[in-house]
Amino acid sequence: QFIIENEAAVSTIWSSLSSDICDAKTVAIIDQPGIHLNDFARSESFTAIKQYRKDAASRTEIEYIADHVNVNTLATLIAEECDGSVVYGDNLSNEENDGTTVAVLSLPSAEDKATLQQNDEKVDAFIKSVQEHAEDNYAVIYTSSSAKKLRSVLERRAPPVEKSRPIFAKYQLFSPGVFMILAISLVIITIVTIGLSWLTGIQTPIRFEGKPKKN
């Protein structure tokens, strides 16, 4: 899969935007730390965001960016290219200029479901504010300023570590498969041992009695 390095993330996002991005009255940048595109399919905490994503006239999705995106650099770049200004938070009502207004909303880190639901409500209110200010002439960039820590499959399946427990209580030494193999092996070894003992116990007669002679 295509992975964009951190150094090229800002320029890649800029180049993926429409050529008439500077015609937008407002460009909203929403920073959700610790988020990944796959989280939208796995979680039910993005009701408003999913609806805006579905209703968007057009959209571009970049799935993998190594490390994180420098949101401040991205906002400054868009403001410079579009002869606009950068505002942070919900201060759009006080911002009146001829250029494009770049509005940045920073959200708390996505630690749990409750936080994501609260952030979803904040995003909903923020976009509605953008719609009122820009009269539907706006663009939204939803990204993350900090990468989500990915765990390997073994780490996700491993039980929580408890240092106080003894080693034989922490780890399962015999799984059902291993126990079954040992039991079958024991049965086979027993049968082979008995068969060999029977074979070695067979003795041939020392002499043969001849047939009695007839007179």
PDB file of C-alpha atoms in Angstrom:
ATOM      1  CA  GLN A   1       0.000   0.000   0.000  1.00  0.00           C
ATOM      2  CA  PHE A   2       1.049   3.582  -0.688  1.00  0.00           C
ATOM      3  CA  ILE A   3       2.576   5.212   2.382  1.00  0.00           C
ATOM      4  CA  ILE A   4       3.434   8.920   2.478  1.00  0.00           C
ATOM      5  CA  GLU A   5       6.387   9.940   4.597  1.00  0.00           C
ATOM      6  CA  ASN A   6       5.934  12.663   7.208  1.00  0.00           C
ATOM      7  CA  GLU A   7       8.152  15.144   5.339  1.00  0.00           C
ATOM      8  CA  ALA A   8       5.950  14.945   2.231  1.00  0.00           C
ATOM      9  CA  ALA A   9       2.590  14.843   4.006  1.00  0.00           C
ATOM     10  CA  VAL A  10       1.818  18.579   3.839  1.00  0.00           C
ATOM     11  CA  SER A  11       2.785  18.953   0.181  1.00  0.00           C
ATOM     12  CA  THR A  12       0.873  15.777  -0.720  1.00  0.00           C
ATOM     13  CA  ILE A  13      -2.286  17.018   0.978  1.00  0.00           C
ATOM     14  CA  TRP A  14      -1.923  20.399  -0.750  1.00  0.00           C
ATOM     15  CA  SER A  15      -1.467  18.811  -4.169  1.00  0.00           C
ATOM     16  CA  SER A  16      -4.488  16.547  -3.609  1.00  0.00           C
ATOM     17  CA  LEU A  17      -6.780  19.554  -3.090  1.00  0.00           C
ATOM     18  CA  SER A  18      -8.862  20.918  -5.934  1.00  0.00           C
ATOM     19  CA  SER A  19      -7.273  23.583  -8.137  1.00  0.00           C
ATOM     20  CA  ASP A  20     -10.003  26.046  -7.114  1.00  0.00           C
ATOM     21  CA  ILE A  21      -9.435  25.532  -3.374  1.00  0.00           C
ATOM     22  CA  CYS A  22      -8.516  29.209  -3.020  1.00  0.00           C
ATOM     23  CA  ASP A  23     -11.977  30.164  -4.265  1.00  0.00           C
ATOM     24  CA  ALA A  24     -13.401  28.746  -1.043  1.00  0.00           C
ATOM     25  CA  LYS A  25     -14.241  31.357   1.551  1.00  0.00           C
ATOM     26  CA  THR A  26     -13.160  29.059   4.380  1.00  0.00           C
ATOM     27  CA  VAL A  27     -10.889  26.040   4.599  1.00  0.00           C
ATOM     28  CA  ALA A  28     -11.508  24.187   7.851  1.00  0.00           C
ATOM     29  CA  ILE A  29      -8.721  21.963   9.194  1.00  0.00           C
ATOM     30  CA  ILE A  30      -9.830  19.569  11.925  1.00  0.00           C
ATOM     31  CA  ASP A  31      -7.035  17.972  13.921  1.00  0.00           C
ATOM     32  CA  GLN A  32      -7.964  14.696  15.635  1.00  0.00           C
ATOM     33  CA  PRO A  33      -4.803  13.218  17.212  1.00  0.00           C
ATOM     34  CA  GLY A  34      -4.435   9.443  17.116  1.00  0.00           C
ATOM     35  CA  ILE A  35      -6.971   8.738  14.370  1.00  0.00           C
ATOM     36  CA  HIS A  36      -6.820   6.414  11.363  1.00  0.00           C
ATOM     37  CA  LEU A  37      -9.111   6.001   8.360  1.00  0.00           C
ATOM     38  CA  ASN A  38     -10.043   2.466   9.461  1.00  0.00           C
ATOM     39  CA  ASP A  39     -11.446   3.844  12.732  1.00  0.00           C
ATOM     40  CA  PHE A  40     -14.459   5.221  10.860  1.00  0.00           C
ATOM     41  CA  ALA A  41     -15.545   1.698   9.908  1.00  0.00           C
ATOM     42  CA  ARG A  42     -14.833   0.150  13.318  1.00  0.00           C
ATOM     43  CA  SER A  43     -16.377   2.763  15.601  1.00  0.00           C
ATOM     44  CA  GLU A  44     -19.864   4.224  15.936  1.00  0.00           C
ATOM     45  CA  SER A  45     -18.553   7.469  17.433  1.00  0.00           C
ATOM     46  CA  PHE A  46     -18.417   9.399  14.148  1.00  0.00           C
ATOM     47  CA  THR A  47     -22.098   9.960  13.381  1.00  0.00           C
ATOM     48  CA  ALA A  48     -21.808  13.588  12.293  1.00  0.00           C
ATOM     49  CA  ILE A  49     -18.465  13.168  10.535  1.00  0.00           C
ATOM     50  CA  LYS A  50     -19.720  10.163   8.551  1.00  0.00           C
ATOM     51  CA  GLN A  51     -22.778  12.133   7.458  1.00  0.00           C
ATOM     52  CA  TYR A  52     -20.706  15.126   6.302  1.00  0.00           C
ATOM     53  CA  ARG A  53     -18.369  12.710   4.525  1.00  0.00           C
ATOM     54  CA  LYS A  54     -21.309  11.066   2.774  1.00  0.00           C
ATOM     55  CA  ASP A  55     -22.887  14.396   1.744  1.00  0.00           C
ATOM     56  CA  ALA A  56     -19.647  15.918   0.443  1.00  0.00           C
ATOM     57  CA  ALA A  57     -19.735  16.901  -3.218  1.00  0.00           C
ATOM     58  CA  SER A  58     -16.209  15.532  -3.628  1.00  0.00           C
ATOM     59  CA  ARG A  59     -13.561  14.116  -1.337  1.00  0.00           C
ATOM     60  CA  THR A  60     -10.000  12.805  -1.324  1.00  0.00           C
ATOM     61  CA  GLU A  61      -8.736  10.250   1.177  1.00  0.00           C
ATOM     62  CA  ILE A  62      -5.083   9.575   2.043  1.00  0.00           C
ATOM     63  CA  GLU A  63      -5.018   6.403   4.111  1.00  0.00           C
ATOM     64  CA  TYR A  64      -1.407   6.043   5.251  1.00  0.00           C
ATOM     65  CA  ILE A  65       0.890   8.865   6.382  1.00  0.00           C
ATOM     66  CA  ALA A  66       3.944   7.881   8.386  1.00  0.00           C
ATOM     67  CA  ASP A  67       4.149   9.479  11.824  1.00  0.00           C
ATOM     68  CA  HIS A  68       1.895  12.578  11.689  1.00  0.00           C
ATOM     69  CA  VAL A  69       0.821  15.721   9.822  1.00  0.00           C
ATOM     70  CA  ASN A  70       2.106  19.147  10.830  1.00  0.00           C
ATOM     71  CA  VAL A  71      -1.243  20.923  10.996  1.00  0.00           C
ATOM     72  CA  ASN A  72       0.236  24.389  11.598  1.00  0.00           C
ATOM     73  CA  THR A  73       2.496  24.077   8.552  1.00  0.00           C
ATOM     74  CA  LEU A  74      -0.443  22.908   6.440  1.00  0.00           C
ATOM     75  CA  ALA A  75      -2.630  25.814   7.594  1.00  0.00           C
ATOM     76  CA  THR A  76       0.123  28.355   6.951  1.00  0.00           C
ATOM     77  CA  LEU A  77       0.780  26.930   3.475  1.00  0.00           C
ATOM     78  CA  ILE A  78      -2.874  27.166   2.447  1.00  0.00           C
ATOM     79  CA  ALA A  79      -3.156  30.698   3.851  1.00  0.00           C
ATOM     80  CA  GLU A  80      -0.038  31.829   1.968  1.00  0.00           C
ATOM     81  CA  GLU A  81      -1.080  30.227  -1.320  1.00  0.00           C
ATOM     82  CA  CYS A  82      -4.595  31.667  -1.096  1.00  0.00           C
ATOM     83  CA  ASP A  83      -3.609  35.096   0.314  1.00  0.00           C
ATOM     84  CA  GLY A  84      -5.668  34.408   3.407  1.00  0.00           C
ATOM     85  CA  SER A  85      -5.254  34.175   7.152  1.00  0.00           C
ATOM     86  CA  VAL A  86      -5.245  31.502   9.834  1.00  0.00           C
ATOM     87  CA  VAL A  87      -7.599  31.456  12.811  1.00  0.00           C
ATOM     88  CA  TYR A  88      -7.670  28.918  15.627  1.00  0.00           C
ATOM     89  CA  GLY A  89     -10.845  27.699  17.246  1.00  0.00           C
ATOM     90  CA  ASP A  90     -14.320  29.028  16.590  1.00  0.00           C
ATOM     91  CA  ASN A  91     -13.410  32.666  15.847  1.00  0.00           C
ATOM     92  CA  LEU A  92     -14.910  32.881  12.370  1.00  0.00           C
ATOM     93  CA  SER A  93     -17.494  35.495  13.252  1.00  0.00           C
ATOM     94  CA  ASN A  94     -14.724  38.047  13.859  1.00  0.00           C
ATOM     95  CA  GLU A  95     -12.802  37.204  10.692  1.00  0.00           C
ATOM     96  CA  GLU A  96     -13.632  39.341   7.656  1.00  0.00           C
ATOM     97  CA  ASN A  97     -11.163  39.483   4.749  1.00  0.00           C
ATOM     98  CA  ASP A  98     -11.090  39.142   0.989  1.00  0.00           C
ATOM     99  CA  GLY A  99      -8.880  36.050   1.002  1.00  0.00           C
ATOM    100  CA  THR A 100      -9.480  32.517   2.230  1.00  0.00           C
ATOM    101  CA  THR A 101      -9.835  31.991   5.951  1.00  0.00           C
ATOM    102  CA  VAL A 102      -8.102  28.872   7.241  1.00  0.00           C
ATOM    103  CA  ALA A 103      -9.844  27.782  10.438  1.00  0.00           C
ATOM    104  CA  VAL A 104      -8.054  25.209  12.611  1.00  0.00           C
ATOM    105  CA  LEU A 105      -9.901  23.132  15.216  1.00  0.00           C
ATOM    106  CA  SER A 106      -7.733  21.040  17.557  1.00  0.00           C
ATOM    107  CA  LEU A 107      -9.492  18.191  19.353  1.00  0.00           C
ATOM    108  CA  PRO A 108      -8.456  16.118  22.378  1.00  0.00           C
ATOM    109  CA  SER A 109      -6.652  12.866  21.688  1.00  0.00           C
ATOM    110  CA  ALA A 110      -8.837   9.904  20.730  1.00  0.00           C
ATOM    111  CA  GLU A 111      -8.367   7.826  23.870  1.00  0.00           C
ATOM    112  CA  ASP A 112     -11.777   6.186  24.225  1.00  0.00           C
ATOM    113  CA  LYS A 113     -15.279   6.005  22.763  1.00  0.00           C
ATOM    114  CA  ALA A 114     -16.677   8.733  25.016  1.00  0.00           C
ATOM    115  CA  THR A 115     -13.977  11.193  23.949  1.00  0.00           C
ATOM    116  CA  LEU A 116     -14.593  10.433  20.286  1.00  0.00           C
ATOM    117  CA  GLN A 117     -18.320  11.042  20.715  1.00  0.00           C
ATOM    118  CA  GLN A 118     -17.661  14.394  22.389  1.00  0.00           C
ATOM    119  CA  ASN A 119     -15.243  15.300  19.611  1.00  0.00           C
ATOM    120  CA  ASP A 120     -17.852  14.350  17.030  1.00  0.00           C
ATOM    121  CA  GLU A 121     -20.265  16.828  18.594  1.00  0.00           C
ATOM    122  CA  LYS A 122     -17.571  19.528  18.534  1.00  0.00           C
ATOM    123  CA  VAL A 123     -16.882  18.818  14.866  1.00  0.00           C
ATOM    124  CA  ASP A 124     -20.594  19.068  14.084  1.00  0.00           C
ATOM    125  CA  ALA A 125     -20.876  22.462  15.794  1.00  0.00           C
ATOM    126  CA  PHE A 126     -17.647  23.675  14.157  1.00  0.00           C
ATOM    127  CA  ILE A 127     -18.727  22.742  10.619  1.00  0.00           C
ATOM    128  CA  LYS A 128     -22.123  24.372  11.152  1.00  0.00           C
ATOM    129  CA  SER A 129     -20.300  27.542  12.181  1.00  0.00           C
ATOM    130  CA  VAL A 130     -18.159  27.273   9.036  1.00  0.00           C
ATOM    131  CA  GLN A 131     -21.283  26.846   6.907  1.00  0.00           C
ATOM    132  CA  GLU A 132     -22.822  29.995   8.371  1.00  0.00           C
ATOM    133  CA  HIS A 133     -19.653  31.990   7.811  1.00  0.00           C
ATOM    134  CA  ALA A 134     -18.783  30.676   4.356  1.00  0.00           C
ATOM    135  CA  GLU A 135     -22.320  30.300   2.988  1.00  0.00           C
ATOM    136  CA  ASP A 136     -21.589  26.715   1.875  1.00  0.00           C
ATOM    137  CA  ASN A 137     -18.436  27.846   0.028  1.00  0.00           C
ATOM    138  CA  TYR A 138     -15.955  25.906   2.124  1.00  0.00           C
ATOM    139  CA  ALA A 139     -13.674  22.873   2.298  1.00  0.00           C
ATOM    140  CA  VAL A 140     -12.872  20.602   5.242  1.00  0.00           C
ATOM    141  CA  ILE A 141      -9.601  18.751   5.898  1.00  0.00           C
ATOM    142  CA  TYR A 142      -9.833  16.096   8.634  1.00  0.00           C
ATOM    143  CA  THR A 143      -6.386  14.904   9.704  1.00  0.00           C
ATOM    144  CA  SER A 144      -4.201  13.998  12.671  1.00  0.00           C
ATOM    145  CA  SER A 145      -1.212  15.789  14.199  1.00  0.00           C
ATOM    146  CA  SER A 146      -0.043  12.668  16.035  1.00  0.00           C
ATOM    147  CA  ALA A 147       0.230   9.135  14.749  1.00  0.00           C
ATOM    148  CA  LYS A 148      -1.774   6.304  16.202  1.00  0.00           C
ATOM    149  CA  LYS A 149       0.409   3.708  17.884  1.00  0.00           C
ATOM    150  CA  LEU A 150      -0.082   0.461  16.010  1.00  0.00           C
ATOM    151  CA  ARG A 151       0.368  -2.823  17.850  1.00  0.00           C
ATOM    152  CA  SER A 152       1.291  -6.063  16.235  1.00  0.00           C
ATOM    153  CA  VAL A 153      -1.142  -8.973  16.084  1.00  0.00           C
ATOM    154  CA  LEU A 154       0.765 -10.798  18.853  1.00  0.00           C
ATOM    155  CA  GLU A 155       0.646  -7.746  21.122  1.00  0.00           C
ATOM    156  CA  ARG A 156      -3.111  -7.386  20.641  1.00  0.00           C
ATOM    157  CA  ARG A 157      -3.719 -11.070  21.424  1.00  0.00           C
ATOM    158  CA  ALA A 158      -1.362 -11.245  24.383  1.00  0.00           C
ATOM    159  CA  PRO A 159      -2.992 -11.136  27.846  1.00  0.00           C
ATOM    160  CA  PRO A 160      -2.183  -8.213  30.132  1.00  0.00           C
ATOM    161  CA  VAL A 161       1.125  -8.590  31.913  1.00  0.00           C
ATOM    162  CA  GLU A 162       0.924  -9.174  35.642  1.00  0.00           C
ATOM    163  CA  LYS A 163       4.349  -9.058  37.219  1.00  0.00           C
ATOM    164  CA  SER A 164       3.146 -10.331  40.575  1.00  0.00           C
ATOM    165  CA  ARG A 165       1.960 -13.700  39.213  1.00  0.00           C
ATOM    166  CA  PRO A 166       4.376 -16.664  38.968  1.00  0.00           C
ATOM    167  CA  ILE A 167       5.622 -17.717  35.549  1.00  0.00           C
ATOM    168  CA  PHE A 168       3.488 -20.887  35.398  1.00  0.00           C
ATOM    169  CA  ALA A 169       0.382 -18.802  36.099  1.00  0.00           C
ATOM    170  CA  LYS A 170       1.241 -16.210  33.432  1.00  0.00           C
ATOM    171  CA  TYR A 171       1.813 -18.572  30.526  1.00  0.00           C
ATOM    172  CA  GLN A 172      -0.130 -21.553  29.221  1.00  0.00           C
ATOM    173  CA  LEU A 173       2.418 -24.318  28.792  1.00  0.00           C
ATOM    174  CA  PHE A 174       0.065 -26.925  27.287  1.00  0.00           C
ATOM    175  CA  SER A 175      -2.564 -26.003  24.756  1.00  0.00           C
ATOM    176  CA  PRO A 176      -5.294 -28.509  23.782  1.00  0.00           C
ATOM    177  CA  GLY A 177      -3.459 -29.264  20.522  1.00  0.00           C
ATOM    178  CA  VAL A 178      -0.161 -30.009  22.264  1.00  0.00           C
ATOM    179  CA  PHE A 179      -1.906 -32.190  24.866  1.00  0.00           C
ATOM    180  CA  MET A 180      -3.688 -34.170  22.114  1.00  0.00           C
ATOM    181  CA  ILE A 181      -0.424 -34.781  20.252  1.00  0.00           C
ATOM    182  CA  LEU A 182       1.280 -35.991  23.435  1.00  0.00           C
ATOM    183  CA  ALA A 183      -1.625 -38.332  24.242  1.00  0.00           C
ATOM    184  CA  ILE A 184      -1.661 -39.843  20.730  1.00  0.00           C
ATOM    185  CA  SER A 185       2.127 -40.225  20.786  1.00  0.00           C
ATOM    186  CA  LEU A 186       1.940 -42.035  24.117  1.00  0.00           C
ATOM    187  CA  VAL A 187      -0.657 -44.485  22.756  1.00  0.00           C
ATOM    188  CA  ILE A 188       1.409 -45.161  19.616  1.00  0.00           C
ATOM    189  CA  ILE A 189       4.619 -45.690  21.631  1.00  0.00           C
ATOM    190  CA  THR A 190       2.793 -48.114  23.958  1.00  0.00           C
ATOM    191  CA  ILE A 191       1.435 -50.163  21.029  1.00  0.00           C
ATOM    192  CA  VAL A 192       4.825 -50.284  19.305  1.00  0.00           C
ATOM    193  CA  THR A 193       6.574 -51.305  22.548  1.00  0.00           C
ATOM    194  CA  ILE A 194       4.118 -54.162  23.195  1.00  0.00           C
ATOM    195  CA  GLY A 195       4.387 -55.333  19.580  1.00  0.00           C
ATOM    196  CA  LEU A 196       8.175 -55.396  19.704  1.00  0.00           C
ATOM    197  CA  SER A 197       8.140 -57.281  23.013  1.00  0.00           C
ATOM    198  CA  TRP A 198       5.856 -59.900  21.496  1.00  0.00           C
ATOM    199  CA  LEU A 199       8.062 -60.245  18.445  1.00  0.00           C
ATOM    200  CA  THR A 200      11.199 -60.674  20.518  1.00  0.00           C
ATOM    201  CA  GLY A 201       9.424 -63.242  22.741  1.00  0.00           C
ATOM    202  CA  ILE A 202       8.754 -65.632  19.848  1.00  0.00           C
ATOM    203  CA  GLN A 203      11.075 -68.696  20.110  1.00  0.00           C
ATOM    204  CA  THR A 204      11.673 -71.412  17.558  1.00  0.00           C
ATOM    205  CA  PRO A 205      11.736 -75.053  18.817  1.00  0.00           C
ATOM    206  CA  ILE A 206      15.199 -76.488  19.499  1.00  0.00           C
ATOM    207  CA  ARG A 207      14.455 -79.838  17.868  1.00  0.00           C
ATOM    208  CA  PHE A 208      11.661 -81.441  15.922  1.00  0.00           C
ATOM    209  CA  GLU A 209      10.181 -84.815  16.767  1.00  0.00           C
ATOM    210  CA  GLY A 210      10.201 -87.189  13.868  1.00  0.00           C
ATOM    211  CA  LYS A 211       7.237 -89.164  12.694  1.00  0.00           C
ATOM    212  CA  PRO A 212       6.789 -92.559  14.399  1.00  0.00           C
ATOM    213  CA  LYS A 213       7.906 -95.501  12.254  1.00  0.00           C
ATOM    214  CA  LYS A 214       5.352 -98.047  11.118  1.00  0.00           C
ATOM    215  CA  ASN A 215       6.144-101.727  11.579  1.00  0.00           C
TER     216      ASN A 215
END
